[in-house]
Every structure is written in C-alpha cells, then in structure tokens.
Tab-separated table of C-alpha atoms and ligand atoms in Angstrom:
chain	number	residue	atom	x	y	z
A	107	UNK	CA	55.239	62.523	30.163
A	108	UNK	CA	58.809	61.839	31.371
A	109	UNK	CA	59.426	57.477	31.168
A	110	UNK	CA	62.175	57.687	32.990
A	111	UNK	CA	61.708	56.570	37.154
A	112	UNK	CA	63.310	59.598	39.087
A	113	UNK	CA	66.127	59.019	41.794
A	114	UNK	CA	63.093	59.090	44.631
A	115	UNK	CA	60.897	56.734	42.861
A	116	UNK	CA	63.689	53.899	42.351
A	117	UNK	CA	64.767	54.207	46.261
A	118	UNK	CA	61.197	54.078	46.858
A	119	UNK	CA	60.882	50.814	44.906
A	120	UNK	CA	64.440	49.540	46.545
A	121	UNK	CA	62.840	49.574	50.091
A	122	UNK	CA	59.562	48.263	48.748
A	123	UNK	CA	62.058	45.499	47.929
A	124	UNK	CA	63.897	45.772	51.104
A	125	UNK	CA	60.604	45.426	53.292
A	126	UNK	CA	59.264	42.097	51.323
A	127	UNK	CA	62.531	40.514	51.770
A	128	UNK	CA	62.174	41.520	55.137
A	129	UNK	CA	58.236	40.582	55.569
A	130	UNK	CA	57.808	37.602	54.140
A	131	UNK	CA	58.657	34.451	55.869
A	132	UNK	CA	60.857	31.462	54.770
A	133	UNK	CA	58.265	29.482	53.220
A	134	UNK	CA	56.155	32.550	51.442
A	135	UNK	CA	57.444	30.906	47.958
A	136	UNK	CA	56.842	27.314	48.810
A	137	UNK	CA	53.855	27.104	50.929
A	138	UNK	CA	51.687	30.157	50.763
A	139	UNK	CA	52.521	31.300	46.831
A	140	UNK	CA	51.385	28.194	45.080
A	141	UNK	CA	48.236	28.019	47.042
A	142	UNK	CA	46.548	31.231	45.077
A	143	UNK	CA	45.650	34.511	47.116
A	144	UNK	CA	41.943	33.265	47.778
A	145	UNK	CA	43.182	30.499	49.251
A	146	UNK	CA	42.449	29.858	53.007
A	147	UNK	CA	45.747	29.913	53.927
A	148	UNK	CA	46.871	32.851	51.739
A	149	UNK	CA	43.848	34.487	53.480
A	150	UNK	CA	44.721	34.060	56.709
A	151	UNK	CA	48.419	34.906	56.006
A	152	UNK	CA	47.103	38.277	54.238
A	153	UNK	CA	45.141	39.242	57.736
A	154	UNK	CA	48.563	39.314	59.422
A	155	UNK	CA	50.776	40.649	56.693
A	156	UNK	CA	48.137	43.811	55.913
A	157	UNK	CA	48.818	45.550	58.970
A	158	UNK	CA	52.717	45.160	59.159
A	159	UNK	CA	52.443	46.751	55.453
A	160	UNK	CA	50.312	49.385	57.185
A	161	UNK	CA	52.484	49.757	59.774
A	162	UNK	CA	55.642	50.880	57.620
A	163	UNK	CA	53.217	53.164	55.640
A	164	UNK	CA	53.380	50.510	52.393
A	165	UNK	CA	49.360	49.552	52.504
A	166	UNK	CA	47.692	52.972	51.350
A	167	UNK	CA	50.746	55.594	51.120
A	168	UNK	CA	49.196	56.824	48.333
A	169	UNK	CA	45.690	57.854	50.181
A	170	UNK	CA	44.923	61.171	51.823
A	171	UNK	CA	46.565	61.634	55.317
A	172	UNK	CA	42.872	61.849	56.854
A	173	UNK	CA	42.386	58.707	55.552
A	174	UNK	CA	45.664	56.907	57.062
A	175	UNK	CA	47.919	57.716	54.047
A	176	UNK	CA	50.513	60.266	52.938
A	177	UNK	CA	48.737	61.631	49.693
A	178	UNK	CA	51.910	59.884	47.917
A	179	UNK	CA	51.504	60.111	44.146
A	180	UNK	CA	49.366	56.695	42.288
A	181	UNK	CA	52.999	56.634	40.887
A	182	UNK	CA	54.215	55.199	44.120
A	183	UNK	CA	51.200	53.018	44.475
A	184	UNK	CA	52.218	51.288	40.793
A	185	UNK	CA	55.570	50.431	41.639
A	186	UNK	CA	54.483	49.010	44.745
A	187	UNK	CA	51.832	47.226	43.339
A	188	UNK	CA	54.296	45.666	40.829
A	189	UNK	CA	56.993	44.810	43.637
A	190	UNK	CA	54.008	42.815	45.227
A	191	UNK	CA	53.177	41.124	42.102
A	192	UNK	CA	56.343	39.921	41.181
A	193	UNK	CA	56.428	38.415	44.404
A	194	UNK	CA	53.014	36.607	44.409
A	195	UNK	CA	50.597	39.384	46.068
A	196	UNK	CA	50.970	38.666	49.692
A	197	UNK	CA	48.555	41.201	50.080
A	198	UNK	CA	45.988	38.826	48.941
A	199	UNK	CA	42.606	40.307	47.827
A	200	UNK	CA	43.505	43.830	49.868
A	201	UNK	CA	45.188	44.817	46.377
A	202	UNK	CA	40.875	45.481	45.756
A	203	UNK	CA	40.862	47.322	49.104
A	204	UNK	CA	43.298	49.668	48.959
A	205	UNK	CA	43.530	50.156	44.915
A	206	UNK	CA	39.782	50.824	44.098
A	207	UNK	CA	37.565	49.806	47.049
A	208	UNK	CA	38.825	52.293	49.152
A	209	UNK	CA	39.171	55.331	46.971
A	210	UNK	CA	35.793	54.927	45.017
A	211	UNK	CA	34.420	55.047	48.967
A	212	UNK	CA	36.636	58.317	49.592
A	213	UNK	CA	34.571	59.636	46.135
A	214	UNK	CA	31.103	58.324	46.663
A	215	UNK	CA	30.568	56.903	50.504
A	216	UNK	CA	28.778	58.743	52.625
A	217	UNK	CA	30.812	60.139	56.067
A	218	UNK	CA	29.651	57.300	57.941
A	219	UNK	CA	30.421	54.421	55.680
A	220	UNK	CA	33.988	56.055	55.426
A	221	UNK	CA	34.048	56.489	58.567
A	222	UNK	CA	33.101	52.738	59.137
A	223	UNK	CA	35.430	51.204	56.312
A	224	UNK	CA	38.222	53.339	55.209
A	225	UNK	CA	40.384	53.120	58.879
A	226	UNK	CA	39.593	49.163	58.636
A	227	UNK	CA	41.072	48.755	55.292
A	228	UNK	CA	43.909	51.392	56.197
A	229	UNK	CA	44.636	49.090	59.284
A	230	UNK	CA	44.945	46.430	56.538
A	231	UNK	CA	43.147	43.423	57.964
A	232	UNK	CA	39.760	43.491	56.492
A	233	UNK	CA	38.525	41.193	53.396
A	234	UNK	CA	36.340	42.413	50.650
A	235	UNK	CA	34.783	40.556	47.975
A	236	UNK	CA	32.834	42.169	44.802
A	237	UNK	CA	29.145	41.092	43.987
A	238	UNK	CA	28.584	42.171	40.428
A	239	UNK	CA	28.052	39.478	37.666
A	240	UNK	CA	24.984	36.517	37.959
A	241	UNK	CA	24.684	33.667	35.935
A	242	UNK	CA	22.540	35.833	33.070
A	243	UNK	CA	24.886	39.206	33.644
A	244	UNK	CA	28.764	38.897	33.026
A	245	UNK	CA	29.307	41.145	30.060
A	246	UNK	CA	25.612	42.979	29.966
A	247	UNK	CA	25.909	43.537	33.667
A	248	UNK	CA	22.773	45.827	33.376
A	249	UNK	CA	20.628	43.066	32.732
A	250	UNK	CA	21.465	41.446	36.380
A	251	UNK	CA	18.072	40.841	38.587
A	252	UNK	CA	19.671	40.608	42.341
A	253	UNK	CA	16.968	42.979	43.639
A	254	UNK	CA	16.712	44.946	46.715
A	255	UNK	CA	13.019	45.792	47.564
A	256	UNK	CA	12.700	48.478	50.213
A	257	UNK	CA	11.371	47.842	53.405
A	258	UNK	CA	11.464	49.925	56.855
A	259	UNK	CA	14.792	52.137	57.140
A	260	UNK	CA	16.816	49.634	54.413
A	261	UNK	CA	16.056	47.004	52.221
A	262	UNK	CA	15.428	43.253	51.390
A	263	UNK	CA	17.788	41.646	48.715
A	264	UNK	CA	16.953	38.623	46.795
A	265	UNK	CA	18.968	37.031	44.038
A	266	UNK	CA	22.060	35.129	43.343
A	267	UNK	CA	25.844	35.838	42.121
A	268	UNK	CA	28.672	33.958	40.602
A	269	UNK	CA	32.374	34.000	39.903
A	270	UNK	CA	33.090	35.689	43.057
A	271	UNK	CA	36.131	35.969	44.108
A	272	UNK	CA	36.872	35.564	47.609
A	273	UNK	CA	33.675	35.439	48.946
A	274	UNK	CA	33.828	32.338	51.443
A	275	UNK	CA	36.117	34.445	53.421
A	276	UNK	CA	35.442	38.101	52.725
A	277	UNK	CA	33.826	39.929	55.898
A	278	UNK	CA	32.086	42.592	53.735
A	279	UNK	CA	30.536	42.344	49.631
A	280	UNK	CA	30.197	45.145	47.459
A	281	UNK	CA	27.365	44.543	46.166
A	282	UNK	CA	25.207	45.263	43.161
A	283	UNK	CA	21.356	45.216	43.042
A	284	UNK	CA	18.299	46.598	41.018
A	285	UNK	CA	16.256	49.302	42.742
A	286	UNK	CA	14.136	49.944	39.760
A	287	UNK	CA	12.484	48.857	36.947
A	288	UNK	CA	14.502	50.793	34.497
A	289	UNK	CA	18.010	48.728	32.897
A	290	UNK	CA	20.083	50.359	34.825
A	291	UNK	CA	18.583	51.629	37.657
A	292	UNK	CA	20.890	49.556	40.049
A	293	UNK	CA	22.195	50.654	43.706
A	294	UNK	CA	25.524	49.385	45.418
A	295	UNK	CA	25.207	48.268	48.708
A	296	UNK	CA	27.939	47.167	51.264
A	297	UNK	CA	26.943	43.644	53.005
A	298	UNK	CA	28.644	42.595	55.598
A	299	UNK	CA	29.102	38.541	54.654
A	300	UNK	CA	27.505	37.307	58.476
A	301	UNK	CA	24.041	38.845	57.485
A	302	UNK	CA	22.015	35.959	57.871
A	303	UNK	CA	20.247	35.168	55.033
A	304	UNK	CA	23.730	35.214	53.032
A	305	UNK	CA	25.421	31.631	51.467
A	306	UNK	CA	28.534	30.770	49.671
A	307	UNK	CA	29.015	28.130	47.184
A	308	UNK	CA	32.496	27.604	45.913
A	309	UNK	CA	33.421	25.695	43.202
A	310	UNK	CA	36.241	24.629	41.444
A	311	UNK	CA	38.055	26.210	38.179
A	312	UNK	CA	41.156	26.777	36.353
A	313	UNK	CA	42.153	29.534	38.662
A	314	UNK	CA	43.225	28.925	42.316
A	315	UNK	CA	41.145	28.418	45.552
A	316	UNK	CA	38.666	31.236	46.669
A	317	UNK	CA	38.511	32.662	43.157
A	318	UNK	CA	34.954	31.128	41.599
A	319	UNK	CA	32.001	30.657	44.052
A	320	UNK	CA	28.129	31.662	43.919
A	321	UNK	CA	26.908	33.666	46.512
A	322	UNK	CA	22.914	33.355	47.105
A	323	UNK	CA	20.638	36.225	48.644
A	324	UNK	CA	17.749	35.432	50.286
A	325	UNK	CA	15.860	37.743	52.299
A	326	UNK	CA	19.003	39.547	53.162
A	327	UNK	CA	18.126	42.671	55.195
A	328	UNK	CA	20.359	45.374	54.735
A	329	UNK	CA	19.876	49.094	56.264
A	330	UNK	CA	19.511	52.430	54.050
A	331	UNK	CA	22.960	53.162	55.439
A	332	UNK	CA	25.105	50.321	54.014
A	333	UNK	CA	23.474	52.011	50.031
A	334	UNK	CA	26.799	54.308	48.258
A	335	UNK	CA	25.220	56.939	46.176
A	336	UNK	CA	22.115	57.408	45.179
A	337	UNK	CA	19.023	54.934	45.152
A	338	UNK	CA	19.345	53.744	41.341
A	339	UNK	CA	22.464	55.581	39.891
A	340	UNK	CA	25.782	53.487	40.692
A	341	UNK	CA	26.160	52.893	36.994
A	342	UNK	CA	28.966	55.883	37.122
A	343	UNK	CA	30.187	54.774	40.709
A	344	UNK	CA	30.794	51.041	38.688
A	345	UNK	CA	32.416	52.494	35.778
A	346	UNK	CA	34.854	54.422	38.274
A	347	UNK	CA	35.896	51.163	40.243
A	348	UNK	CA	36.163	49.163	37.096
A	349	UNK	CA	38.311	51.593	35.343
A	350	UNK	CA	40.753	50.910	38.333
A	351	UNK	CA	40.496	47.630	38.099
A	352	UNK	CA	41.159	47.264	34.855
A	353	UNK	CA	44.737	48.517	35.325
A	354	UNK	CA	44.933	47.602	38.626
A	355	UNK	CA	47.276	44.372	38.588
A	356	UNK	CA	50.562	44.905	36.824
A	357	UNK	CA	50.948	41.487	34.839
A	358	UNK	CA	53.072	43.292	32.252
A	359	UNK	CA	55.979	43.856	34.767
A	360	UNK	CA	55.508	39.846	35.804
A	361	UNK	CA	55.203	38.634	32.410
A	362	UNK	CA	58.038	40.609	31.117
A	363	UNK	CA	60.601	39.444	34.309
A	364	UNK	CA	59.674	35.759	33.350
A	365	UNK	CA	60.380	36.426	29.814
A	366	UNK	CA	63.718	37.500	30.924
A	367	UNK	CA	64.187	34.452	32.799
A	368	UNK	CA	62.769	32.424	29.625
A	369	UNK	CA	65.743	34.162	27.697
A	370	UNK	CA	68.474	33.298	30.417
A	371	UNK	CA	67.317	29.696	30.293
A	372	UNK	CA	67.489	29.314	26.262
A	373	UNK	CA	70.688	31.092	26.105
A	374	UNK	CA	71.845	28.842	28.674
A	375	UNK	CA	70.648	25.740	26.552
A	376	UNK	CA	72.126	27.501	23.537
A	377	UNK	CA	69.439	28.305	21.527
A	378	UNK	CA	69.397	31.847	22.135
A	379	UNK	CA	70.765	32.751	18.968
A	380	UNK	CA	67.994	30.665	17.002
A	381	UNK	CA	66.329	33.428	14.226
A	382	UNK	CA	62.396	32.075	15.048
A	383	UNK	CA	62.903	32.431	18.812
A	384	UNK	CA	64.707	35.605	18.678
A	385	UNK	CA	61.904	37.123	16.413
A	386	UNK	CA	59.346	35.867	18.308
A	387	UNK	CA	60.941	37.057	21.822
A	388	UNK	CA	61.374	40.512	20.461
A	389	UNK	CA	57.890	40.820	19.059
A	390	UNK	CA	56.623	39.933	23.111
A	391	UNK	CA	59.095	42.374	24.190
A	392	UNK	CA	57.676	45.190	22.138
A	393	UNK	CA	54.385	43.706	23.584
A	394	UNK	CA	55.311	44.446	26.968
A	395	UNK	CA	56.848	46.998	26.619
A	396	UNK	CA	53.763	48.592	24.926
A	397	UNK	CA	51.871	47.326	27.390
A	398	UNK	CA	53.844	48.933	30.302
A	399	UNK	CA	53.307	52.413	28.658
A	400	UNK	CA	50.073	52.569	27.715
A	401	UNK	CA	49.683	51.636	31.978
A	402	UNK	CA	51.391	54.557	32.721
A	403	UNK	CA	49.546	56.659	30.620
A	404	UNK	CA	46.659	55.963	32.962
A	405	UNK	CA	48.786	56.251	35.725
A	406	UNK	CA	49.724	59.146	34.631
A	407	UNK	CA	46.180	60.833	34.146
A	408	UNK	CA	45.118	59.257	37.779
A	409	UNK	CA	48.041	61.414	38.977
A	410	UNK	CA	46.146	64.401	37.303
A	411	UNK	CA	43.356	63.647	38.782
A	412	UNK	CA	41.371	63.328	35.086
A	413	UNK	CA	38.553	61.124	34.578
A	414	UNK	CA	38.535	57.597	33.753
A	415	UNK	CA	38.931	57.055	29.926
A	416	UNK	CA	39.186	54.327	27.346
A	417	UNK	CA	42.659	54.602	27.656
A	418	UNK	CA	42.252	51.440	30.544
A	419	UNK	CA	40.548	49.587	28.213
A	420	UNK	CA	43.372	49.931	26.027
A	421	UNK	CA	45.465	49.195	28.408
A	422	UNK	CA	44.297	46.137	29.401
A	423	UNK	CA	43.912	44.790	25.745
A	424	UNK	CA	47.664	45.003	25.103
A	425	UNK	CA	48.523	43.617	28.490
A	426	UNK	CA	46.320	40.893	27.976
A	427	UNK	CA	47.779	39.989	24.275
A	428	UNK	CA	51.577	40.083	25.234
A	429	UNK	CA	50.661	37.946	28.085
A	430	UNK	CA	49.131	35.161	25.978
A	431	UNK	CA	51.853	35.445	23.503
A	432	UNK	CA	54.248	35.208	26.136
A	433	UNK	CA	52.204	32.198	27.848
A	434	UNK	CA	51.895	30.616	24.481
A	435	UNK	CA	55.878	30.992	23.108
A	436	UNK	CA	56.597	29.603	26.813
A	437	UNK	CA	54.999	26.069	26.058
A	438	UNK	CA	56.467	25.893	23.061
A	439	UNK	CA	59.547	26.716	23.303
A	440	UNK	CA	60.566	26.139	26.891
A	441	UNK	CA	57.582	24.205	28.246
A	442	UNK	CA	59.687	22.889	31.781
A	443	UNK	CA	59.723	26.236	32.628
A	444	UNK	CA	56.037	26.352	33.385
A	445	UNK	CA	56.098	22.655	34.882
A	446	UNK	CA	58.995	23.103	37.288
A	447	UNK	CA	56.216	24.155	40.637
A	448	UNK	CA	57.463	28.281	40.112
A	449	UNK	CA	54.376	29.261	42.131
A	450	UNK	CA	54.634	32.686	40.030
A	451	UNK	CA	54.502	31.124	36.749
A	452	UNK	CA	51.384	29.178	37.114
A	453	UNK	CA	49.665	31.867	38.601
A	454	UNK	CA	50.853	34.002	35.769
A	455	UNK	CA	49.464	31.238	33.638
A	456	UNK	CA	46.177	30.256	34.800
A	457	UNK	CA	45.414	34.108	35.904
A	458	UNK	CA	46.574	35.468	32.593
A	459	UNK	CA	44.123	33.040	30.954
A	460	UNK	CA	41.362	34.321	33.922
A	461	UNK	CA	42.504	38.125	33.150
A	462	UNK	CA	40.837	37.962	30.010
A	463	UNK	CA	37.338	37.116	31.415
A	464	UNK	CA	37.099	39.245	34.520
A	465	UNK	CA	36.945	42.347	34.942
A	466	UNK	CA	35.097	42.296	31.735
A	467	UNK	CA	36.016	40.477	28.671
A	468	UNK	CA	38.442	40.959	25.994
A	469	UNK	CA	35.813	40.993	23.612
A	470	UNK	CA	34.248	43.673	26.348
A	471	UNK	CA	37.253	45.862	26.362
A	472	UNK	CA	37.323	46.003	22.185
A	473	UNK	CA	33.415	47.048	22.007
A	474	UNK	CA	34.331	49.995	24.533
A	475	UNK	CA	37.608	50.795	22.789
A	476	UNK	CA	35.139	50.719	19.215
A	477	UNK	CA	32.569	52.883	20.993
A	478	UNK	CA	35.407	55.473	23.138
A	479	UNK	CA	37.896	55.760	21.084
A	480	UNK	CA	36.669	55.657	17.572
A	481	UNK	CA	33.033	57.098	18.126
A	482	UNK	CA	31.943	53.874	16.175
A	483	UNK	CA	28.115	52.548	17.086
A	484	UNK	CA	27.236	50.358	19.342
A	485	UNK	CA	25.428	47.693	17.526
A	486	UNK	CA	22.587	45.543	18.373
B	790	FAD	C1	38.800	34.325	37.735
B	790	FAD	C2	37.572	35.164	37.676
B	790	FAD	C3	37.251	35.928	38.767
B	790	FAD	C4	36.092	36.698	38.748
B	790	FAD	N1	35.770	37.411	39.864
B	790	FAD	C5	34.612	38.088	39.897
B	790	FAD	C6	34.213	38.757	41.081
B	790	FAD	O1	34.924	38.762	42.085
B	790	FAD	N2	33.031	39.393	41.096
B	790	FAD	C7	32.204	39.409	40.001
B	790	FAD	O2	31.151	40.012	40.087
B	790	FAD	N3	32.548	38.788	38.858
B	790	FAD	C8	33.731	38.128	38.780
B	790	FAD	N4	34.097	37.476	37.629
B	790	FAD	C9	33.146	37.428	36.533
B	790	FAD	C10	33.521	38.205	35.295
B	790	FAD	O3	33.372	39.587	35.492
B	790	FAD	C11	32.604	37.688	34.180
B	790	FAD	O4	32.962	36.341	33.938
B	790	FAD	C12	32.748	38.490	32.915
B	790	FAD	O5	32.192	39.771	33.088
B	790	FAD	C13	32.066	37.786	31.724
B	790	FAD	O6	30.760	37.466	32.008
B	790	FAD	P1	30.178	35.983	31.765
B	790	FAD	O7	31.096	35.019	32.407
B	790	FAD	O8	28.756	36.010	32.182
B	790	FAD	O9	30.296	35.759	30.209
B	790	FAD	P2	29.288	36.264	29.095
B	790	FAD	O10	28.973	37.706	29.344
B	790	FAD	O11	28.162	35.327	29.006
B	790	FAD	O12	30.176	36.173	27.803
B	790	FAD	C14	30.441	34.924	27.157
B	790	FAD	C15	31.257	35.215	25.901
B	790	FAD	O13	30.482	36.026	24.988
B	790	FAD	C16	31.197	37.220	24.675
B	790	FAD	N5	30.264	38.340	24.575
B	790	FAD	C17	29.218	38.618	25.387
B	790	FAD	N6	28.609	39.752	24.999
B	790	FAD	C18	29.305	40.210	23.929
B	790	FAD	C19	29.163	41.345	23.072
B	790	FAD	N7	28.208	42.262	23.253
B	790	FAD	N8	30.059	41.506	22.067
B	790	FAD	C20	31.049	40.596	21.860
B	790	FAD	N9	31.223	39.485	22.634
B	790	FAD	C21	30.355	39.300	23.643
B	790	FAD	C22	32.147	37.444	25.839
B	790	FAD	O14	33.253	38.250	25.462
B	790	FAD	C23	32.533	36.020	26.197
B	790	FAD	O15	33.554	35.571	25.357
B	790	FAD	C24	35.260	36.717	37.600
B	790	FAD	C25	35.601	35.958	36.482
B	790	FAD	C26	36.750	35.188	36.515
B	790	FAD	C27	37.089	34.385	35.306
C-alpha cells in the first residue's frame, strides 16, 4: 500500500476545495452549519446543492459511467468525502445516497429499482432515510418484528422504528422487515415516505434536528417490486451497506484538523510547551493518525474490489477512541474552544458522542472484531 497521496489525487482534492469555496454561500458557516444536516433548513439547502455537485461530476464520480459516474477510484470518493466533512457536509444525508445506498442497489437491486433510483440519486436531489433498528432491536437487529405479510402482487407492513435519521423529510426509507418466522429471515424493502399508512415522530436528543424520530407502519402497502433481493435473505445485503457505513464519514480527518487548531490556540496562550499537554496531544495524534490508516486500509480493499471484512470494524473502533480522547482533552484543557458557536466543533462533539451508538455500538464493533478477527466465540 503506498500512504503517500499521488500528484493527481492532491489536485483532485485542491478543486474539491476550489468548488466548496465556490458552492457554498456566504452564510453556509453561520446559518446552515450549526443547524445539523437533518435539519429542515440544511435539508432544503442539500436539495439545491446535490445537483450543482452533480453537475461538476463531484456527487458520484466514483460510480460506473452507466450509472452517471466516471468509475473514479473509492480513493477519490474519500478525499472528497473528507473535504465535505471538514466543511460541515453540505451534502446533508446524500453522503448515505451516494456512499452506500446507491452502490449496495448497483449490487443487489433489481434493473427496475436501479433504473428507478440510481439516476435520482446521481441527479443529487433525492432524500433517503434508513429503517433498521425498533425500540427492542438496536444491537440484536435480528430480533426486530416490523413485519411485512404478503398480500396480492406486494405486501402489508406493520410495525414501528426508531432513531431514524432523517425521516420527517426523506422521500424514500430503506427499510427492514420480517418475511418469516425464522431470526433472520428479514427482506429490505424501499418505501417511498407518502405511502399512506406511513407516520413520523421526531423527537429531541443530543444530536441535531432530523437525527432521532420513530417512524410507525401501519397497514403500509408496498408492491413485490419495491423488495431488493430475495424474500427473507437481506442479512448479507445489510452487512454490505453497514460495512460502508461504518467507514463512511471521515471524523478522523475533522478531529485531527481541530486538534491542530487546539495546538495553535495553546501555543498561542503559551502553554504549548507544558509536558502533560504535550504527552497527551501526541498520544491523540498517534490516535488519529492510526485511525486514518486503518481507513485506508479499507479503502484500499474497496478499491480491490474484496469483500467487506472486520477490518471496518476496526476501523471504526480507533476512530471512535481518538475522537473521545480528543473531545475529552478539549474540555479540559481548552474548553472555550468548544463554546465559542464553531458549528464544526459541536457537531464534531455531539456526533462523535452519537458515532459510538449508530451504526452499531462500540461495544457492537468489539464483539465482531472478537468473533472476525480472533476466531473467539460468540457467547451467550
Ligand atoms: C444519532 C443516531 C442516529 C441513528 N440513526 C439511525 C437510523 O437512521 N436508522 C436506524 O435504523 N437506526 C439508527 N440509529 C440507531 C442505532 O443503530 C442504534 O441505537 C444502535 O444499533 C444501538 O441499538 P439500541 O439503541 O437499541 O441499543 P441496545 O442494543 O439496546 O444497546 C444498549 C447498550 O447495551 C450494549 N449491548 C447490547 N447488546 C450487547 C452485547 N451483545 N454485547 C455487549 N454489549 C451489548 C450496547 O453496546 C449499548 O451500550 C441511530 C442512533 C443514533 C444514536
């Protein structure tokens, strides 16, 4: 694996640069930023900035060209994804979309549902939210009882879900429901969020606007069509779009540019060369650091084409710990940093603290790191 970014791949993340400066308005930092990207607003804002992204061939560069894209390398797709990040994610929730929405439809949709969904989230104005955990299945997702009963051509879906993101203003949910009787024998269906029958409840949280809501089913009808894969066997199709996910928001690159900043500001108050601080900022260095290579080592096997592995779980642990640390030595040791309204900061904060819940928890990502990478049993 060679670390260091080629000549190509640092223009490449120069006129990712370029365009944001370009893109986004005046009052991106001030008014939209702080608001959270489920926000409303943020929404809204994300509807129009999608397609000028698509436009200059920054939204899904890195899909196929049949699909809108160029067939650029996921290495592209990183540093663009950490570009956006550092600037707040005006892409809103269409980092899903285009990151693992999109390409787990390109491996398991059928020709019509890529048909129907692929060119809309290439054209970058379409809203997803993702229906997976209930209020008794978060970690043991298998044990979730959202059921779809068949009836006619399609199905009826009964049930409720919780924590999702995005939902009072997504236009379509991924959803997950049980086909079966057996644990797993659980189908993904995509709902488009007007089907009558469908109702979001948000409520409020720790993390910004749009993130936590329930979503209730009742006698939603949905056709055989809107069903990816087969009746009763998405448990592999999950897997795929949660290994993704996993690695799919760069808070390494964030946390480690604040830390920077953290450093600039203590120098500048002259207590840079204090031995506790200095020990303790190196330690989150090599944190990040870590954290940043063990991502590309994921990257890396995306880009040759192997199969999801443990390695994202790892990943995400070590991302997850120098963020805290980071989060932690920042209150302690140069608290006004994350009370002077930096918009990036406290969503750093509060979705550092949320980045060890979703997307499976910390404790989550050490069973599967016990159980994939050192064959050890599973336990009762
Ligand atoms: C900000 C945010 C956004 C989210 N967005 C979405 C979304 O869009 N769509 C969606 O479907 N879900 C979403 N989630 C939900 C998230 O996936 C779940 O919260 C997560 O999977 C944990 O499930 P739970 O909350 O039911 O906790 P539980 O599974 O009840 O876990 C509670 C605690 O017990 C621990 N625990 C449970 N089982 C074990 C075990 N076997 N071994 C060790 N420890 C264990 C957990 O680690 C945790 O600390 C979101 C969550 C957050 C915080």
């Amino acid at each position: 694996m060679e670390f260091a970014w080629t000549a190509d791949q640092q223009a490449y993340r120069a006129h990712v640069r370029d365009a944001l400066d370009e893109l986004l308005p005046d009052n991106w930092g001030t008014h939209y930023a702080p608001q959270g990207y489920g926000s409303a607003d943020q929404i809204a804002f994300s509807r129009e900035f999608g397609p000028k992204l698509a436009e200059r061939g920054l939204l899904v560069r890195h899909w196929p060209a049949e699909w809108g894209g160029e067939s650029a390398d996921p290495w592209e797709q990183f540093i663009l994804a950490e570009e956006m990040k550092w600037r707040g994610e005006p892409r809103g929730p269409q980092y899903m979309n285009v990151n693992w929405l999109g390409p787990t439809l390109m491996k398991h949709g059928t020709p019509e549902q890529q048909q129907e969904h692929l060119g809309r989230i290439a054209s970058g104005n379409v809203i997803w939210c993702q229906g997976y955990s209930e209020p008794g299945a978060g970690t043991d997702l298998a044990a979730l009882q959202t059921r779809a009963e068949p009836k006619g051509n399609g199905y009826v879906v009964n049930g409720q879900k919780i924590w999702t993101s995005y939902s009072p203003f997504a236009d379509f949910c991924f959803l997950l429901a049980r086909t079966g009787s057996g644990r797993k024998d659980i189908s993904i269906f995509l709902v488009p969020m007007d089907t009558p029958g469908i109702e979001v409840k948000p409520f409020p949280g720790l993390v910004g606007d749009g993130h936590l809501n329930e979503v209730f089913f009742t006698d939603v009808e949905v056709p055989g069509s809107a069903r990816v894969g087969e009746e009763g066997k998405a448990w592999d199709i999950i897997t795929y779009a949660l290994s993704f996910e996993r690695v799919g928001i760069p808070r390494y690159h964030v946390g480690r540019k604040l830390l920077d900043r953290a450093i600039a500001q203590l120098d500048r108050e002259g207590r840079g060369n204090d031995p506790i601080i200095k020990a303790r900022v190196g330690r989150i260095v090599a944190k990040f650091e870590a954290a940043r290579l063990l991502t590309y080592v994921v990257v890396d096997q995306r880009a040759k084409g192997a199969p999801p592995s443990v390695d994202a779980n790892v990943s995400r642990i070590t991302a997850s710990e120098a963020c805290t640390d980071l989060t932690n030595f920042l209150m302690e040791y140069v608290p006004d940093c994350l009370a002077d309204g930096d918009a990036i900061l406290r969503e750093f904060h509060r979705g550092n603290i949320a980045a060890t819940i979703a997307a499976g928890t910390y404790e989550l990502q050490l069973n599967m790191i016990a159980r994939g990478a050192l064959d050890l049993p599973r336990g009762n």
